[in-house]
PDB file of C-alpha atoms in Angstrom:
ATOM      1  CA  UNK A   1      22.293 -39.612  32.414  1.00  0.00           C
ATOM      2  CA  UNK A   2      20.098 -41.209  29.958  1.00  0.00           C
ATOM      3  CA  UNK A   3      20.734 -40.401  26.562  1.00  0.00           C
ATOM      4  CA  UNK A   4      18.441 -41.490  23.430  1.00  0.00           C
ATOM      5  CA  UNK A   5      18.958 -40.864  19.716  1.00  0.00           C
ATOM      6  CA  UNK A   6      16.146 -41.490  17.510  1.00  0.00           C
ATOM      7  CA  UNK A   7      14.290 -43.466  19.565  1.00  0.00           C
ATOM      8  CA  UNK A   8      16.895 -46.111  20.476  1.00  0.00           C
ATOM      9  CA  UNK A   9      19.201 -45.838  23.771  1.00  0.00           C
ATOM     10  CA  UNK A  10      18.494 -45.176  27.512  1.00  0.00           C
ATOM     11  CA  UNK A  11      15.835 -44.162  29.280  1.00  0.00           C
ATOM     12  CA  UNK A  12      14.302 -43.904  33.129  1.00  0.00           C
ATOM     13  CA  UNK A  13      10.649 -45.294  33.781  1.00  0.00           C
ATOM     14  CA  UNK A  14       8.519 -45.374  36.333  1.00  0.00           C
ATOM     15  CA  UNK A  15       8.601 -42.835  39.546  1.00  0.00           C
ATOM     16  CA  UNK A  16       8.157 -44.677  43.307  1.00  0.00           C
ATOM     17  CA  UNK A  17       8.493 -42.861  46.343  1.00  0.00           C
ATOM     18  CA  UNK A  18       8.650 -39.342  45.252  1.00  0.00           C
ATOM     19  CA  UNK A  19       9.654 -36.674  47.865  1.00  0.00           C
ATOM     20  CA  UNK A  20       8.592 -33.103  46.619  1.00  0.00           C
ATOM     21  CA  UNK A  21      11.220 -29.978  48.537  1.00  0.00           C
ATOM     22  CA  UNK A  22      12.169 -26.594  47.611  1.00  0.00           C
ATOM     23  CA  UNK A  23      15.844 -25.778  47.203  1.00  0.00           C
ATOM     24  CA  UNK A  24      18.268 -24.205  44.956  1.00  0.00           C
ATOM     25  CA  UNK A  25      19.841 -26.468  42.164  1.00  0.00           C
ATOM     26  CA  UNK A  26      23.457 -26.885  42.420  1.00  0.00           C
ATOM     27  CA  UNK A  27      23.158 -27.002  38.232  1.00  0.00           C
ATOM     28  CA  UNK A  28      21.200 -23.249  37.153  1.00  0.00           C
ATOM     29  CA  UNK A  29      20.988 -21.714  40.873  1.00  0.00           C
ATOM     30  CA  UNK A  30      17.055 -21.325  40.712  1.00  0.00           C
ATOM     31  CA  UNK A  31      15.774 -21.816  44.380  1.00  0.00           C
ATOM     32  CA  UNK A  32      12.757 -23.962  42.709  1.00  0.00           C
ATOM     33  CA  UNK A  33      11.088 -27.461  43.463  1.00  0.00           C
ATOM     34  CA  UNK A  34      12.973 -30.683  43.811  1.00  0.00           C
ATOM     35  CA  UNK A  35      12.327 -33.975  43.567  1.00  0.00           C
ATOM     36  CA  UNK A  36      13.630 -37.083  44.868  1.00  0.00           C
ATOM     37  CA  UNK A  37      12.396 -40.610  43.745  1.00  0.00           C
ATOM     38  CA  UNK A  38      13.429 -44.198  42.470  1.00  0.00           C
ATOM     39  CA  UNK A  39      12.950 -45.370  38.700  1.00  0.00           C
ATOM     40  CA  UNK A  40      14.294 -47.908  36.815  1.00  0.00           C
ATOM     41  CA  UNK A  41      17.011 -47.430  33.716  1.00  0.00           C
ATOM     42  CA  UNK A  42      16.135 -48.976  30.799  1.00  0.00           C
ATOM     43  CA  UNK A  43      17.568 -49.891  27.015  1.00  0.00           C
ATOM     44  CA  UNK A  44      15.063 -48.521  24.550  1.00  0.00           C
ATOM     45  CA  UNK A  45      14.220 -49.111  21.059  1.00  0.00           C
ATOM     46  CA  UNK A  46      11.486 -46.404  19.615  1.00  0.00           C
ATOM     47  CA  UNK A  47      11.122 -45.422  23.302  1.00  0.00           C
ATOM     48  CA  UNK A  48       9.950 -48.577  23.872  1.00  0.00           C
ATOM     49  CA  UNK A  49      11.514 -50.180  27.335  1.00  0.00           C
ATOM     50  CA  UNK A  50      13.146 -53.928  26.442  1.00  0.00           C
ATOM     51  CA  UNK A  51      16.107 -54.310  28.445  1.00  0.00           C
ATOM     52  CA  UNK A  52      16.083 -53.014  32.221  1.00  0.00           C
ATOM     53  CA  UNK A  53      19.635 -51.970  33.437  1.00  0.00           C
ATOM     54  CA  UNK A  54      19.200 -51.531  37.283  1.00  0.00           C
ATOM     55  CA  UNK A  55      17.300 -49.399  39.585  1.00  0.00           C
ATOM     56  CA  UNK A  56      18.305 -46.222  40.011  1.00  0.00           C
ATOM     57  CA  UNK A  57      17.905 -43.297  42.768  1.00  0.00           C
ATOM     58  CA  UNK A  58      17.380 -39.757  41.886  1.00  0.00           C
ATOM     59  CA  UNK A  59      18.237 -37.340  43.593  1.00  0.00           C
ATOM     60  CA  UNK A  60      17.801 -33.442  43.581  1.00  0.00           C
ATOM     61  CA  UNK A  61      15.749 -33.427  39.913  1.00  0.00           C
ATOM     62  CA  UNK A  62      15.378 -29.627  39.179  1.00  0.00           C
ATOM     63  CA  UNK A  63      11.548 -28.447  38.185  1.00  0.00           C
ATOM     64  CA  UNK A  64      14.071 -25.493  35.582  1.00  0.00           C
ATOM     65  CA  UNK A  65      17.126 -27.083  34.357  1.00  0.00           C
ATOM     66  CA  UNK A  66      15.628 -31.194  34.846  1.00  0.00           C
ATOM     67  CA  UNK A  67      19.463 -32.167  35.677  1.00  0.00           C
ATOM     68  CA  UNK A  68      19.861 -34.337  39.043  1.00  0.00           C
ATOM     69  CA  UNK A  69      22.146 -36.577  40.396  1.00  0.00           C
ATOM     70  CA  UNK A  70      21.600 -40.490  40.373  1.00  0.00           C
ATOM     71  CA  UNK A  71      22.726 -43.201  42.272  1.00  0.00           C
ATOM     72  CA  UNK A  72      21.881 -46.940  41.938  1.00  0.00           C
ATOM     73  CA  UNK A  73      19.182 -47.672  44.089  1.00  0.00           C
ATOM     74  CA  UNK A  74      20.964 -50.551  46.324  1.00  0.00           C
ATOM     75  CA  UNK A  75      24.015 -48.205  47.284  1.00  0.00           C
ATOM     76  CA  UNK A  76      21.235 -45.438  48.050  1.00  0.00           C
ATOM     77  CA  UNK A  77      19.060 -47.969  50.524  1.00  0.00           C
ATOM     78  CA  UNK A  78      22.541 -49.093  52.327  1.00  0.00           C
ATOM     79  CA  UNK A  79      23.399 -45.331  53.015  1.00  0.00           C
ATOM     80  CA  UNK A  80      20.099 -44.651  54.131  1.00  0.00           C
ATOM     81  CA  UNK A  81      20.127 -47.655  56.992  1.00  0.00           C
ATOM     82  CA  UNK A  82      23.490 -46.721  57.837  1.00  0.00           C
ATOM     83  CA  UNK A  83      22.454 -43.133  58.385  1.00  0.00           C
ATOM     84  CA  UNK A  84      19.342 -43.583  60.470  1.00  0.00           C
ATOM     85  CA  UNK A  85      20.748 -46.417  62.569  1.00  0.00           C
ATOM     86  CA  UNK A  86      23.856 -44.157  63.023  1.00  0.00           C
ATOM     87  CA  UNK A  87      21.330 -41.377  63.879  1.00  0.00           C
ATOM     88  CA  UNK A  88      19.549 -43.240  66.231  1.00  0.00           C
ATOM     89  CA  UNK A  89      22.417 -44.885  68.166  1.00  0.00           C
ATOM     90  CA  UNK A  90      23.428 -41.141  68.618  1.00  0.00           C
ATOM     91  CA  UNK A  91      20.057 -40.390  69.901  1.00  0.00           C
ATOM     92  CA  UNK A  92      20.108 -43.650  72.296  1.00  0.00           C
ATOM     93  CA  UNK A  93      23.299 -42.697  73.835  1.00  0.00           C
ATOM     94  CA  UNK A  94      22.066 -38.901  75.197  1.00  0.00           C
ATOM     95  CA  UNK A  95      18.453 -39.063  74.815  1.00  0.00           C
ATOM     96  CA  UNK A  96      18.039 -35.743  76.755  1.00  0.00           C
ATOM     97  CA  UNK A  97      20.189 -33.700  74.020  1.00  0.00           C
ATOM     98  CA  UNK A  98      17.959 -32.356  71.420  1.00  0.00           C
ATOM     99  CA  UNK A  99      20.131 -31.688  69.006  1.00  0.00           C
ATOM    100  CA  UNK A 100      20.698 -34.979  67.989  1.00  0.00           C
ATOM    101  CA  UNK A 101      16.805 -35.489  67.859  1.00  0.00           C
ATOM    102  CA  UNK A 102      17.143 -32.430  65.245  1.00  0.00           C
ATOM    103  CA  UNK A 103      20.044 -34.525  63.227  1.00  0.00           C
ATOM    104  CA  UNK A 104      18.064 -37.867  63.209  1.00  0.00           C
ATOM    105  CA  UNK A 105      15.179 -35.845  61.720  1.00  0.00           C
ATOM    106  CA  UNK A 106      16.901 -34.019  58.750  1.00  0.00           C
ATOM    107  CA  UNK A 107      18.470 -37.495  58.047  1.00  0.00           C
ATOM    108  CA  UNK A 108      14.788 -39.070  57.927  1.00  0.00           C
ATOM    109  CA  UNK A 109      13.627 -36.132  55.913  1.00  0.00           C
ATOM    110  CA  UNK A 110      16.262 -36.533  53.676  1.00  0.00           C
ATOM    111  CA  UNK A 111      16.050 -40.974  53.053  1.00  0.00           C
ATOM    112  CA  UNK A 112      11.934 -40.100  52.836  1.00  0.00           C
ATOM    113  CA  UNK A 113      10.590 -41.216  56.304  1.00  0.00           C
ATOM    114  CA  UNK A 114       7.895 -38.976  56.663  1.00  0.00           C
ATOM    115  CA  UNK A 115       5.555 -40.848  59.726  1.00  0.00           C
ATOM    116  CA  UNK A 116       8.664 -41.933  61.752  1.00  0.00           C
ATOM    117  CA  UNK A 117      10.119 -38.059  60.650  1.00  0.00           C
ATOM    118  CA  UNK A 118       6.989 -36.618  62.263  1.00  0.00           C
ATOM    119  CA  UNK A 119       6.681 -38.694  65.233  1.00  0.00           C
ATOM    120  CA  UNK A 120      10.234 -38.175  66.478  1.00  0.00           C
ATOM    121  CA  UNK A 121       9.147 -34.051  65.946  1.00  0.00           C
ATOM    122  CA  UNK A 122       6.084 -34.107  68.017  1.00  0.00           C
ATOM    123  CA  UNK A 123       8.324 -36.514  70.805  1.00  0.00           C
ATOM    124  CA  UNK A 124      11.156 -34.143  70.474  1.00  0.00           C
ATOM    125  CA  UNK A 125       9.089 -30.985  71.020  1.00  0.00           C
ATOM    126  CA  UNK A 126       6.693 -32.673  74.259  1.00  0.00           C
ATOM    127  CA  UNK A 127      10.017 -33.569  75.650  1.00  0.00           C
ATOM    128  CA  UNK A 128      11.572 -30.041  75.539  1.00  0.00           C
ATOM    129  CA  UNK A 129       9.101 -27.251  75.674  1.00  0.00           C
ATOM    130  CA  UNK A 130      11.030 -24.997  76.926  1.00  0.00           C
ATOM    131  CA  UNK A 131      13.570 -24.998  75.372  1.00  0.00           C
ATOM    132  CA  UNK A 132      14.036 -21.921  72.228  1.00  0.00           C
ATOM    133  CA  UNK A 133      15.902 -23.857  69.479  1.00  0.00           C
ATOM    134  CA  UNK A 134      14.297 -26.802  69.583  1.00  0.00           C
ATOM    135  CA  UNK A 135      10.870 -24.949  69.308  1.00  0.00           C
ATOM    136  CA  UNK A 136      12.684 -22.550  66.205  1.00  0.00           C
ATOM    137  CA  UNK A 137      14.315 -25.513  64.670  1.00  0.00           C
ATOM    138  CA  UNK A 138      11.548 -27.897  64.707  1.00  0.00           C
ATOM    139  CA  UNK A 139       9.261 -24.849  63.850  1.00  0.00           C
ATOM    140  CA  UNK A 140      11.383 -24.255  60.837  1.00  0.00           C
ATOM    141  CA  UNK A 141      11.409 -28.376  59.723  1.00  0.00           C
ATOM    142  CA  UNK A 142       7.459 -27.838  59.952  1.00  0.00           C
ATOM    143  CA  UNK A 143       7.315 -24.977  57.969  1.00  0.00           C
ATOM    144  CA  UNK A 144       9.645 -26.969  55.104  1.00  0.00           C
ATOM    145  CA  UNK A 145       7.125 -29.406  55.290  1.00  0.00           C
ATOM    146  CA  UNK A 146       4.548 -27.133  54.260  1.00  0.00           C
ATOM    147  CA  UNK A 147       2.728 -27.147  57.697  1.00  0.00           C
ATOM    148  CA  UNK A 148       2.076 -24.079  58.455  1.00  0.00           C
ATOM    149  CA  UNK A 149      -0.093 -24.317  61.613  1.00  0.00           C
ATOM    150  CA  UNK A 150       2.681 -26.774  63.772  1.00  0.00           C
ATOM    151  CA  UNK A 151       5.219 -24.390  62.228  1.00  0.00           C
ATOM    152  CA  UNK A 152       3.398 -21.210  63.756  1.00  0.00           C
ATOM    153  CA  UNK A 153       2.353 -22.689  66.976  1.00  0.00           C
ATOM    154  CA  UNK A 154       6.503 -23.469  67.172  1.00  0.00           C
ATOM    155  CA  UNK A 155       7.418 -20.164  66.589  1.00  0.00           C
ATOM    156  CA  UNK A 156       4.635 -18.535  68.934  1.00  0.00           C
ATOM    157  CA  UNK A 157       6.289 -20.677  71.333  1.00  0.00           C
ATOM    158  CA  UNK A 158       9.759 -19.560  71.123  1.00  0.00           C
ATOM    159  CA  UNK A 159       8.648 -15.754  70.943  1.00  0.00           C
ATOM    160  CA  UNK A 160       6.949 -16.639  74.505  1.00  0.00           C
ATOM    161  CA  UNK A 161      10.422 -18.008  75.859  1.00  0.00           C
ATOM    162  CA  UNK A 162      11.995 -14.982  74.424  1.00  0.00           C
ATOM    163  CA  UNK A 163      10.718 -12.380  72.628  1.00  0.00           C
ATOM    164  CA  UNK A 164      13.882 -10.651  72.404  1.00  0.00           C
ATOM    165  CA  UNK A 165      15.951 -13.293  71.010  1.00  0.00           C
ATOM    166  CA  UNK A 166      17.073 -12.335  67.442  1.00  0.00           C
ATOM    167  CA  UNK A 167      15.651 -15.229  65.698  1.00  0.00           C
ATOM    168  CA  UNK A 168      12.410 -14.796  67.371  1.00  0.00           C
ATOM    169  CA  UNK A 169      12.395 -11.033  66.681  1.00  0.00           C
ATOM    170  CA  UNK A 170      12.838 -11.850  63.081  1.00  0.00           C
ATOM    171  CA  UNK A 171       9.707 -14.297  63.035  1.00  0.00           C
ATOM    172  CA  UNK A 172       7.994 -11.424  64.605  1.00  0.00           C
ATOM    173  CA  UNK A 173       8.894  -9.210  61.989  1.00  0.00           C
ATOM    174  CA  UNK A 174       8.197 -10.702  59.325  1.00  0.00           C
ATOM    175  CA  UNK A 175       4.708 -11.547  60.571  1.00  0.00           C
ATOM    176  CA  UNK A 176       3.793  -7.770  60.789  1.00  0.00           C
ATOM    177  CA  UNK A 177       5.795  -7.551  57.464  1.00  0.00           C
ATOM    178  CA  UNK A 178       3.051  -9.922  55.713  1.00  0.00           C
ATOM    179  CA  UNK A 179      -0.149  -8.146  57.570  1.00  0.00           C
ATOM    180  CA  UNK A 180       0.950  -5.068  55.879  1.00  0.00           C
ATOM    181  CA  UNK A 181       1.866  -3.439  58.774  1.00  0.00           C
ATOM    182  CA  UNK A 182       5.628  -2.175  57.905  1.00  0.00           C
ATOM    183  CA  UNK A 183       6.199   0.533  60.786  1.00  0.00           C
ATOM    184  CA  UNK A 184       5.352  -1.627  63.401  1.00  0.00           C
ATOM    185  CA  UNK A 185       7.784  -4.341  61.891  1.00  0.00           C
ATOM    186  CA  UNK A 186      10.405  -1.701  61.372  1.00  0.00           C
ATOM    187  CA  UNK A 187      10.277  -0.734  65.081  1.00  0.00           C
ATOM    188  CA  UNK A 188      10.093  -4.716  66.004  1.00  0.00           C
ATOM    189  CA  UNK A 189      13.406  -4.626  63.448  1.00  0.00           C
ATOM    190  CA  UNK A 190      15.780  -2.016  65.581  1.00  0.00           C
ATOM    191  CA  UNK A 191      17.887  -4.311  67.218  1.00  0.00           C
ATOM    192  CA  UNK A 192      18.701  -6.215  63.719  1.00  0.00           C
ATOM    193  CA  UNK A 193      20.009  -2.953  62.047  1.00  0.00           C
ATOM    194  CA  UNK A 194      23.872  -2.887  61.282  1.00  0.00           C
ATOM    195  CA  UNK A 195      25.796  -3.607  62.752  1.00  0.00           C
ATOM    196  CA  UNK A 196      23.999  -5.891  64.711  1.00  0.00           C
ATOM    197  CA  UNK A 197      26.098  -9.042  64.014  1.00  0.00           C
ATOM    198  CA  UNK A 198      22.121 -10.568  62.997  1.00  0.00           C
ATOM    199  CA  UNK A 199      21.761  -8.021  60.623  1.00  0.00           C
ATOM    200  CA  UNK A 200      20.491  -9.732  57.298  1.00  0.00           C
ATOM    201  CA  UNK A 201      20.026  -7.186  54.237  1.00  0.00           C
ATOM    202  CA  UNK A 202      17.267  -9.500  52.585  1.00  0.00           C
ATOM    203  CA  UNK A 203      14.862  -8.503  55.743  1.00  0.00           C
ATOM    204  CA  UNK A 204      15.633  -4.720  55.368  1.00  0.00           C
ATOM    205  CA  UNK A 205      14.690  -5.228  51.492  1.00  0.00           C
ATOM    206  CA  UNK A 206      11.343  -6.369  52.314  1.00  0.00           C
ATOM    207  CA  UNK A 207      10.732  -4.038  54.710  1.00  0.00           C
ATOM    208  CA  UNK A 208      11.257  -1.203  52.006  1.00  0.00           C
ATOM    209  CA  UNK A 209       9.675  -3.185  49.892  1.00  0.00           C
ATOM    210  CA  UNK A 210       6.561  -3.526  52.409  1.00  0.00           C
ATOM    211  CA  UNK A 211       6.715   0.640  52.787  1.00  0.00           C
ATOM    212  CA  UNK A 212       6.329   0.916  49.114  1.00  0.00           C
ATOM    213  CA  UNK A 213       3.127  -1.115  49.297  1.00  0.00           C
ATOM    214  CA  UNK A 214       1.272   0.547  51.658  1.00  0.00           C
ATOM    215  CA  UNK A 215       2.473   3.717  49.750  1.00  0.00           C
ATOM    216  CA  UNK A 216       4.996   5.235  52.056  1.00  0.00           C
ATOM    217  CA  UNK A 217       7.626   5.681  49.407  1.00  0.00           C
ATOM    218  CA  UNK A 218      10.119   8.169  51.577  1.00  0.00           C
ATOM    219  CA  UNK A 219      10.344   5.346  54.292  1.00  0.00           C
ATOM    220  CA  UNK A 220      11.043   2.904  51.165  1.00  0.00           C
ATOM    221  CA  UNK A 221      13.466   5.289  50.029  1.00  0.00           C
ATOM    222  CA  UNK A 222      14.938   5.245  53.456  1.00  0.00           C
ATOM    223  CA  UNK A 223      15.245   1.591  53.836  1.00  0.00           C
ATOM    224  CA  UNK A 224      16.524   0.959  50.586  1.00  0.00           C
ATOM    225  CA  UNK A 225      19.447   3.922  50.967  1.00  0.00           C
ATOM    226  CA  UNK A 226      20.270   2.046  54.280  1.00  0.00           C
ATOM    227  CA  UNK A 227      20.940  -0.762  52.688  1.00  0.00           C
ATOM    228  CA  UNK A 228      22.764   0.405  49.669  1.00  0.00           C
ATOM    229  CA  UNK A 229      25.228   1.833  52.600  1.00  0.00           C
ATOM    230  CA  UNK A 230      25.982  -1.556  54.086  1.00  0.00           C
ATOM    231  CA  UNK A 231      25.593  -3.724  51.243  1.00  0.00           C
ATOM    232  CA  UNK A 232      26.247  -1.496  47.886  1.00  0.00           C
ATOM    233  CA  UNK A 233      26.130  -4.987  45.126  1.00  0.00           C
ATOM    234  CA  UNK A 234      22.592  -4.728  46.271  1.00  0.00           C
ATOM    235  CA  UNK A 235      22.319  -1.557  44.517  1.00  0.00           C
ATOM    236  CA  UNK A 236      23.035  -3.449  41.524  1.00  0.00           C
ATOM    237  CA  UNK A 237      20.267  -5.978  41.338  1.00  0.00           C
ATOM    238  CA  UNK A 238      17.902  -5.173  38.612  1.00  0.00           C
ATOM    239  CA  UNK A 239      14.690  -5.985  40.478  1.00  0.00           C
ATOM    240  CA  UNK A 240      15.910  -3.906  43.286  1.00  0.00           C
ATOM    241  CA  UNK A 241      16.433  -1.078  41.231  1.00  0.00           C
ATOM    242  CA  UNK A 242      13.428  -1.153  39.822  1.00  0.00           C
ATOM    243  CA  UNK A 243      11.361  -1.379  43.007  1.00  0.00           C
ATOM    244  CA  UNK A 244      13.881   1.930  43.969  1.00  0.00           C
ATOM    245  CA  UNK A 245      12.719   3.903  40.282  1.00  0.00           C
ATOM    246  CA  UNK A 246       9.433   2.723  41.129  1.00  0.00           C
ATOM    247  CA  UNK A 247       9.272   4.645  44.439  1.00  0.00           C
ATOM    248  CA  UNK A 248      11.780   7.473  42.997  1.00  0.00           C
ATOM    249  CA  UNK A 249       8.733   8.025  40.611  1.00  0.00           C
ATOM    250  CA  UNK A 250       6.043   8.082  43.132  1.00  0.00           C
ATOM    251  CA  UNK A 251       7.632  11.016  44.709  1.00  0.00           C
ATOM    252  CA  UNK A 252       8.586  12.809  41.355  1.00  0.00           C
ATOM    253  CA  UNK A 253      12.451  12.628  42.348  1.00  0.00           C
ATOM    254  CA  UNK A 254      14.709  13.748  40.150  1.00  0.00           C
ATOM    255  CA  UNK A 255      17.697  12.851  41.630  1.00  0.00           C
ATOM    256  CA  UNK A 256      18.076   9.137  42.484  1.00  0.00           C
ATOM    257  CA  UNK A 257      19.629   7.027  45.342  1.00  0.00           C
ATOM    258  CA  UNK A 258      21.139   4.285  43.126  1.00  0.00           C
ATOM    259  CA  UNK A 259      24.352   4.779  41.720  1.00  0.00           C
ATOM    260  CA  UNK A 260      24.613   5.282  38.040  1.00  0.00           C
ATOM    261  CA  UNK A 261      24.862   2.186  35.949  1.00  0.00           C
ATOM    262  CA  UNK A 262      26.599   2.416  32.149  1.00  0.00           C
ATOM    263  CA  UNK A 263      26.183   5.493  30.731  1.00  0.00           C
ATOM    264  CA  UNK A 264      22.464   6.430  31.450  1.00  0.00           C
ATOM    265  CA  UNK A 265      22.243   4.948  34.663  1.00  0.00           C
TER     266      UNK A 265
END
């Protein structure tokens, strides 16, 4: 890491080839944006660059807590040809297996191959329309991508395969969830409850949370309780229990749902 005392010690310039992701830092835990990108290392005197030192890959450089990891750049380019030419042998040797087409593209996501990254996703996808997880995976690398419209044309696909596959019945869900239309998603969501072995409490949290937006604070109430049952550390999460007070209020509850917490709860 550079390090620089009044002016005089080590410093990174320049930024080439910057790739821009979401992701929770290994360093503070925020799930925030990350960035990826070459610079070179420098000597400095008054934060003035004189000496270079090498070029240097960064990886992983946290938008909160600005701590990364770093590589030198040659080691990082030798990995990344060794990975995609790995990746693609794979692919060459069972063409007709899409999962491999799946593994080549995270590795050119990752090494910052966006036009050969998107190619292989549209070739991937013509070659195996029917097939679920390649729509819901490749749906799912679009939407990390930020494109929203391939993303949602994926999953619209997969939900026409199978509408009652779980995966796809989550997508569904949280579609109605972000129209605002909570009962419908909560009848879309019966087949996820506990102790479905697809059950995920984050889901059930915004689907309380969705009931206490449109104002239907007893179905909140309801939600939340459920999952307080099945997962009671969520009970304990401060925005959580807010939300809960919030909807406790609304309703002019006395009694409360959450378990006490220190002496005044």
């Amino acid at each position: 890491m550079p390090t620089t005392i009044n002016g005089i010690g080590t410093q990174y310039y320049g930024k080439k080839h910057p790739r821009i992701y979401h992701d929770r830092c290994d360093s503070c835990g925020s799930h925030c944006q990350m960035t990826d990108y070459e610079t070179g290392y420098y000597f400095v005197v008054l934060f003035i660059p004189l000496i270079p030192m090498g070029k240097k890959q960064i990886l992983g450089d946290c938008s909160n807590c600005r701590r990364h990891r770093v590589m030198p750049l040659h080691q990082w380019n030798q990995l990344r040809e060794e990975a995609i030419d790995t990746g693609m042998a794979k692919l060459a040797e069972a063409p007709d297996e899409p999962q491999r087409a799946i593994e080549l593209l995270g590795t050119l996501t990752v090494f910052n191959r966006p036009e050969e990254a998107m190619d292989l996703a549209s070739a991937t996808l013509n070659s195996h329309q029917d097939d679920i997880d390649v729509q819901l995976g490749i749906g799912g690398w679009y939407e990390n991508q930020g494109r929203k419209a391939e993303a949602e044309e994926c999953f619209q696909r997969a939900i026409e395969l199978d509408p009652e596959y779980p995966p796809c019945v989550r997508i569904a869900a949280i579609n109605l969830l972000e129209a605002g239309q909570p009962k419908a998603a909560g009848q879309q969501m019966e087949s996820l409850r506990h102790p479905s072995p697809n059950y995920e409490p984050a889901l059930f949290l915004m689907l309380a949370q969705s009931y206490a937006g449109t104002g239907d604070h007893e179905a909140a109430l309801r939600e939340y309780a459920d999952v307080f049952a099945n997962v009671p550390e969520a009970a304990t999460d401060k925005a959580i229990r807010k939300q809960v007070k919030k909807s406790e209020k609304s309703l002019g509850r006395s009694d409360s749902i959450l378990p006490r917490k220190g002496l005044f709860g």
